[in-house]
């Protein structure tokens, strides 16, 4: 999907650049502005009950509003919605730090599952691989400060620790428990591990008594098999490439035949520099047929109609009215 969501200027073989219309990005941005900017609100309602219960529900609603405001949930949620449109899944990590509920935008590339285990879309093990600042991790885990200080710096995608920042790699893992015949979950675990040289357990292995992972997930288009969803860029990739080809064909034709042409007889002795855009220019030519000025039709109108149709097809498949 990156080829569809990238720059508006692409390069053809031979070094020539040509402009494209990135309808994929335009469509996804439109969806984000129309849908991703909405602010759904959590309401607590009672079934029956008296004044006390109604008052508690009202206070819980106000408390949730305050938590969302403090954590920047709506702003981060809009970014997660855009992530879903581009790569397929928008993820938000929900956790508690310093006694406060926190929401953190998470890239899908940072979350790992076993594809065989997740073929039905419900894995029981999930791994969150994140690069964090070394000093921030030491402040969070002061008891392991010496081990963290000796840990190997995190490597970039190129395989080299070439970042100017001092970062280390941390993996947080969850295993969902199994439900017993009494309806109780047992066996769920979570662990926080520092990866760098030797693996270091940053926190004691803890129980995870929940039937879900601490991520709010928004899939763009759920797959029939597997865990990861299909993004908007992947959905319209073929159409965007066809649109790029149409734009390249139109632009090449305009360069070849879209400008004024002058036909002169051989031996007319007209100086080429005299053919310009100056007002009142005089062209002197030898006796005979004068030069002919014409503009050729560079390309058939059907190409422009096909370009508009391709853009509309992309918008329609993305869900833009």
Short mmCIF file of N, CA, C and O in Angstrom, two decimals, residues 92-172:
data_model
loop_
_atom_site.label_atom_id
_atom_site.label_comp_id
_atom_site.label_asym_id
_atom_site.label_seq_id
_atom_site.Cartn_x
_atom_site.Cartn_y
_atom_site.Cartn_z
N UNK A 92 -4.68 0.99 19.50
CA UNK A 92 -4.42 1.89 20.62
C UNK A 92 -4.16 1.05 21.86
O UNK A 92 -4.99 0.22 22.26
N UNK A 93 -3.00 1.24 22.45
CA UNK A 93 -2.60 0.51 23.65
C UNK A 93 -3.21 1.18 24.87
O UNK A 93 -3.06 2.39 25.06
N UNK A 94 -3.89 0.41 25.70
CA UNK A 94 -4.54 0.92 26.90
C UNK A 94 -3.79 0.36 28.11
O UNK A 94 -3.69 -0.86 28.26
N UNK A 95 -3.26 1.24 28.95
CA UNK A 95 -2.47 0.77 30.10
C UNK A 95 -2.56 1.80 31.22
O UNK A 95 -3.07 2.92 31.04
N UNK A 96 -2.06 1.42 32.37
CA UNK A 96 -2.06 2.29 33.55
C UNK A 96 -0.61 2.60 33.92
O UNK A 96 0.23 1.71 33.99
N UNK A 97 -0.33 3.88 34.10
CA UNK A 97 1.00 4.30 34.52
C UNK A 97 0.86 5.45 35.51
O UNK A 97 0.19 6.44 35.24
N UNK A 98 1.51 5.30 36.65
CA UNK A 98 1.43 6.33 37.68
C UNK A 98 0.03 6.54 38.21
O UNK A 98 -0.33 7.65 38.59
N UNK A 99 -0.77 5.48 38.20
CA UNK A 99 -2.14 5.57 38.69
C UNK A 99 -3.10 6.21 37.71
O UNK A 99 -4.26 6.45 38.07
N UNK A 100 -2.66 6.48 36.47
CA UNK A 100 -3.51 7.09 35.46
C UNK A 100 -3.72 6.15 34.29
O UNK A 100 -2.81 5.42 33.90
N UNK A 101 -4.92 6.19 33.75
CA UNK A 101 -5.22 5.42 32.55
C UNK A 101 -4.64 6.15 31.34
O UNK A 101 -4.88 7.34 31.14
N UNK A 102 -3.86 5.43 30.53
CA UNK A 102 -3.19 6.03 29.38
C UNK A 102 -3.61 5.33 28.09
O UNK A 102 -3.85 4.13 28.08
N UNK A 103 -3.71 6.10 27.04
CA UNK A 103 -3.98 5.59 25.70
C UNK A 103 -2.82 5.97 24.79
O UNK A 103 -2.44 7.14 24.73
N UNK A 104 -2.28 5.00 24.09
CA UNK A 104 -1.10 5.22 23.26
C UNK A 104 -1.31 4.63 21.87
O UNK A 104 -1.66 3.46 21.73
N UNK A 105 -1.14 5.47 20.85
CA UNK A 105 -1.23 4.97 19.48
C UNK A 105 -0.11 3.97 19.23
O UNK A 105 1.04 4.20 19.56
N UNK A 106 -0.48 2.85 18.64
CA UNK A 106 0.46 1.77 18.39
C UNK A 106 0.47 1.42 16.91
O UNK A 106 -0.59 1.30 16.28
N UNK A 107 1.65 1.28 16.34
CA UNK A 107 1.77 0.88 14.94
C UNK A 107 1.55 -0.62 14.81
O UNK A 107 2.01 -1.41 15.65
N UNK A 108 0.88 -1.03 13.75
CA UNK A 108 0.62 -2.45 13.54
C UNK A 108 1.92 -3.23 13.39
O UNK A 108 1.98 -4.41 13.74
N UNK A 109 2.97 -2.58 12.89
CA UNK A 109 4.26 -3.26 12.71
C UNK A 109 4.91 -3.60 14.05
O UNK A 109 5.85 -4.40 14.09
N UNK A 110 4.44 -3.01 15.15
CA UNK A 110 5.00 -3.28 16.47
C UNK A 110 4.33 -4.45 17.17
O UNK A 110 4.79 -4.88 18.23
N UNK A 111 3.24 -4.94 16.62
CA UNK A 111 2.47 -6.02 17.25
C UNK A 111 2.65 -7.29 16.44
O UNK A 111 2.53 -7.29 15.21
N UNK A 112 2.92 -8.39 17.14
CA UNK A 112 3.21 -9.66 16.48
C UNK A 112 2.31 -10.76 17.04
O UNK A 112 2.05 -10.83 18.24
N UNK A 113 1.82 -11.60 16.15
CA UNK A 113 1.05 -12.79 16.53
C UNK A 113 1.53 -13.97 15.69
O UNK A 113 2.17 -13.79 14.65
N UNK A 114 1.21 -15.15 16.15
CA UNK A 114 1.50 -16.37 15.38
C UNK A 114 0.41 -16.53 14.32
O UNK A 114 -0.77 -16.65 14.65
N UNK A 115 0.82 -16.53 13.04
CA UNK A 115 -0.16 -16.57 11.95
C UNK A 115 -0.97 -17.86 11.95
O UNK A 115 -2.14 -17.87 11.57
N UNK A 116 -0.35 -18.95 12.37
CA UNK A 116 -1.08 -20.23 12.41
C UNK A 116 -2.11 -20.19 13.53
O UNK A 116 -3.28 -20.57 13.36
N UNK A 117 -1.70 -19.71 14.69
CA UNK A 117 -2.61 -19.62 15.83
C UNK A 117 -3.73 -18.62 15.56
O UNK A 117 -4.85 -18.79 16.03
N UNK A 118 -3.42 -17.56 14.78
CA UNK A 118 -4.37 -16.48 14.56
C UNK A 118 -5.15 -16.63 13.26
O UNK A 118 -5.72 -15.65 12.78
N UNK A 119 -5.18 -17.82 12.68
CA UNK A 119 -5.85 -17.97 11.39
C UNK A 119 -7.36 -17.71 11.47
O UNK A 119 -8.00 -17.37 10.48
N UNK A 120 -7.95 -17.87 12.66
CA UNK A 120 -9.37 -17.55 12.83
C UNK A 120 -9.58 -16.15 13.41
O UNK A 120 -10.69 -15.78 13.76
N UNK A 121 -8.49 -15.38 13.55
CA UNK A 121 -8.59 -14.02 14.01
C UNK A 121 -8.60 -13.84 15.51
O UNK A 121 -8.81 -12.72 15.99
N UNK A 122 -8.39 -14.91 16.29
CA UNK A 122 -8.44 -14.80 17.74
C UNK A 122 -7.23 -15.53 18.35
O UNK A 122 -7.36 -16.62 18.92
N UNK A 123 -6.04 -14.94 18.26
CA UNK A 123 -4.86 -15.58 18.87
C UNK A 123 -4.93 -15.51 20.40
O UNK A 123 -5.59 -14.64 20.96
N UNK A 124 -4.21 -16.40 21.03
CA UNK A 124 -4.17 -16.42 22.49
C UNK A 124 -2.85 -15.87 23.02
O UNK A 124 -2.67 -15.77 24.24
N UNK A 125 -1.94 -15.55 22.11
CA UNK A 125 -0.66 -14.96 22.50
C UNK A 125 -0.39 -13.74 21.62
O UNK A 125 -0.61 -13.80 20.40
N UNK A 126 0.09 -12.67 22.24
CA UNK A 126 0.35 -11.45 21.49
C UNK A 126 1.61 -10.80 22.06
O UNK A 126 1.83 -10.79 23.29
N UNK A 127 2.43 -10.23 21.15
CA UNK A 127 3.71 -9.63 21.55
C UNK A 127 3.77 -8.19 21.03
O UNK A 127 3.49 -7.94 19.85
N UNK A 128 4.17 -7.30 21.91
CA UNK A 128 4.28 -5.87 21.58
C UNK A 128 5.74 -5.49 21.66
O UNK A 128 6.32 -5.42 22.75
N UNK A 129 6.36 -5.23 20.51
CA UNK A 129 7.78 -4.90 20.43
C UNK A 129 7.90 -3.40 20.21
O UNK A 129 7.44 -2.88 19.20
N UNK A 130 8.54 -2.72 21.16
CA UNK A 130 8.61 -1.25 21.09
C UNK A 130 10.01 -0.77 21.45
O UNK A 130 10.67 -1.34 22.32
N UNK A 131 10.44 0.27 20.76
CA UNK A 131 11.71 0.92 21.03
C UNK A 131 11.45 2.13 21.92
O UNK A 131 10.65 3.01 21.57
N UNK A 132 12.11 2.18 23.09
CA UNK A 132 11.87 3.25 24.06
C UNK A 132 13.21 3.89 24.44
O UNK A 132 14.28 3.31 24.26
N UNK A 133 13.13 5.08 24.98
CA UNK A 133 14.31 5.78 25.44
C UNK A 133 14.89 5.09 26.68
O UNK A 133 14.15 4.70 27.59
N UNK A 134 16.21 4.98 26.70
CA UNK A 134 16.85 4.26 27.81
C UNK A 134 16.59 4.94 29.16
O UNK A 134 16.26 4.27 30.15
N UNK A 135 16.73 6.27 29.21
CA UNK A 135 16.51 6.98 30.48
C UNK A 135 15.07 6.85 30.96
O UNK A 135 14.81 6.74 32.17
N UNK A 136 14.13 6.87 30.02
CA UNK A 136 12.72 6.71 30.40
C UNK A 136 12.47 5.32 30.98
O UNK A 136 11.73 5.18 31.96
N UNK A 137 13.10 4.31 30.41
CA UNK A 137 12.93 2.95 30.93
C UNK A 137 13.58 2.80 32.31
O UNK A 137 13.04 2.11 33.17
N UNK A 138 14.73 3.45 32.51
CA UNK A 138 15.38 3.40 33.82
C UNK A 138 14.49 4.06 34.87
O UNK A 138 14.37 3.57 36.00
N UNK A 139 13.85 5.17 34.52
CA UNK A 139 12.95 5.83 35.46
C UNK A 139 11.75 4.95 35.78
O UNK A 139 11.22 5.00 36.90
N UNK A 140 11.31 4.15 34.80
CA UNK A 140 10.15 3.27 35.01
C UNK A 140 10.56 2.04 35.80
O UNK A 140 9.76 1.51 36.59
N UNK A 141 11.78 1.53 35.58
CA UNK A 141 12.27 0.32 36.27
C UNK A 141 13.60 0.64 36.95
O UNK A 141 14.67 0.21 36.48
N UNK A 142 13.59 1.43 38.03
CA UNK A 142 14.86 1.83 38.67
C UNK A 142 15.65 0.68 39.26
O UNK A 142 16.87 0.78 39.38
N UNK A 143 15.00 -0.42 39.63
CA UNK A 143 15.72 -1.55 40.24
C UNK A 143 16.65 -2.24 39.24
O UNK A 143 17.62 -2.86 39.64
N UNK A 144 16.35 -2.15 37.95
CA UNK A 144 17.19 -2.78 36.93
C UNK A 144 18.01 -1.73 36.17
O UNK A 144 18.35 -1.91 35.01
N UNK A 145 18.34 -0.60 36.83
CA UNK A 145 19.03 0.49 36.15
C UNK A 145 20.37 0.06 35.58
O UNK A 145 20.73 0.42 34.44
N UNK A 146 21.13 -0.74 36.31
CA UNK A 146 22.45 -1.16 35.82
C UNK A 146 22.32 -2.06 34.59
O UNK A 146 23.06 -1.90 33.62
N UNK A 147 21.40 -3.00 34.63
CA UNK A 147 21.21 -3.90 33.49
C UNK A 147 20.72 -3.13 32.26
O UNK A 147 21.14 -3.40 31.13
N UNK A 148 19.83 -2.19 32.49
CA UNK A 148 19.31 -1.40 31.36
C UNK A 148 20.42 -0.55 30.76
O UNK A 148 20.51 -0.38 29.54
N UNK A 149 21.27 0.01 31.60
CA UNK A 149 22.37 0.85 31.10
C UNK A 149 23.34 0.05 30.25
O UNK A 149 23.98 0.60 29.33
N UNK A 150 23.48 -1.26 30.51
CA UNK A 150 24.40 -2.10 29.74
C UNK A 150 23.75 -2.71 28.51
O UNK A 150 24.44 -3.30 27.69
N UNK A 151 22.45 -2.57 28.35
CA UNK A 151 21.75 -3.21 27.24
C UNK A 151 22.18 -2.62 25.90
O UNK A 151 22.53 -1.45 25.79
N UNK A 152 22.15 -3.46 24.88
CA UNK A 152 22.54 -3.04 23.53
C UNK A 152 21.53 -2.04 22.98
O UNK A 152 20.32 -2.18 23.19
N UNK A 153 22.03 -1.04 22.27
CA UNK A 153 21.13 -0.06 21.67
C UNK A 153 20.24 -0.71 20.62
O UNK A 153 20.63 -1.66 19.95
N UNK A 154 19.04 -0.19 20.51
CA UNK A 154 18.08 -0.72 19.54
C UNK A 154 18.59 -0.48 18.13
O UNK A 154 19.18 0.56 17.82
N UNK A 155 18.33 -1.43 17.25
CA UNK A 155 18.75 -1.33 15.85
C UNK A 155 17.59 -0.86 14.99
O UNK A 155 16.43 -1.14 15.27
N UNK A 156 17.93 -0.15 13.94
CA UNK A 156 16.92 0.33 13.01
C UNK A 156 16.56 -0.79 12.05
O UNK A 156 17.10 -1.89 12.09
N UNK A 157 15.64 -0.48 11.14
CA UNK A 157 15.21 -1.48 10.15
C UNK A 157 16.36 -1.91 9.25
O UNK A 157 16.35 -2.98 8.67
N UNK A 158 17.40 -1.04 9.13
CA UNK A 158 18.54 -1.39 8.30
C UNK A 158 19.50 -2.33 8.97
O UNK A 158 20.48 -2.78 8.36
N UNK A 159 19.26 -2.62 10.28
CA UNK A 159 20.11 -3.57 10.97
C UNK A 159 21.28 -2.93 11.69
O UNK A 159 22.14 -3.62 12.22
N UNK A 160 21.37 -1.60 11.75
CA UNK A 160 22.47 -0.92 12.40
C UNK A 160 21.93 0.07 13.43
O UNK A 160 20.89 0.67 13.24
N UNK A 161 22.67 0.20 14.53
CA UNK A 161 22.28 1.13 15.58
C UNK A 161 22.77 2.52 15.20
O UNK A 161 23.68 3.09 15.81
N UNK A 162 22.19 3.12 14.17
CA UNK A 162 22.65 4.39 13.65
C UNK A 162 21.80 5.57 14.12
O UNK A 162 21.94 6.67 13.63
N UNK A 163 20.89 5.33 15.06
CA UNK A 163 20.07 6.42 15.58
C UNK A 163 20.89 7.26 16.56
O UNK A 163 21.69 6.73 17.34
N UNK A 164 20.71 8.57 16.53
CA UNK A 164 21.43 9.43 17.45
C UNK A 164 20.84 9.36 18.85
O UNK A 164 21.48 9.77 19.81
N UNK A 165 19.63 8.84 18.98
CA UNK A 165 18.99 8.69 20.28
C UNK A 165 19.42 7.37 20.91
O UNK A 165 19.71 6.40 20.23
N UNK A 166 19.43 7.37 22.24
CA UNK A 166 19.82 6.17 22.97
C UNK A 166 18.55 5.38 23.28
O UNK A 166 17.87 5.63 24.28
N UNK A 167 18.23 4.42 22.43
CA UNK A 167 17.00 3.65 22.54
C UNK A 167 17.30 2.18 22.79
O UNK A 167 18.35 1.66 22.37
N UNK A 168 16.38 1.52 23.47
CA UNK A 168 16.48 0.08 23.70
C UNK A 168 15.16 -0.57 23.31
O UNK A 168 14.12 0.09 23.22
N UNK A 169 15.21 -1.87 23.07
CA UNK A 169 14.03 -2.62 22.63
C UNK A 169 13.39 -3.35 23.80
O UNK A 169 14.08 -4.08 24.53
N UNK A 170 12.10 -3.15 23.96
CA UNK A 170 11.34 -3.80 25.03
C UNK A 170 10.21 -4.60 24.40
O UNK A 170 9.57 -4.15 23.45
N UNK A 171 9.98 -5.80 24.93
CA UNK A 171 8.90 -6.66 24.46
C UNK A 171 7.94 -6.91 25.61
O UNK A 171 8.35 -7.35 26.69
N UNK A 172 6.66 -6.63 25.38
CA UNK A 172 5.62 -6.96 26.35
C UNK A 172 4.74 -8.04 25.74
O UNK A 172 4.31 -7.91 24.59
#
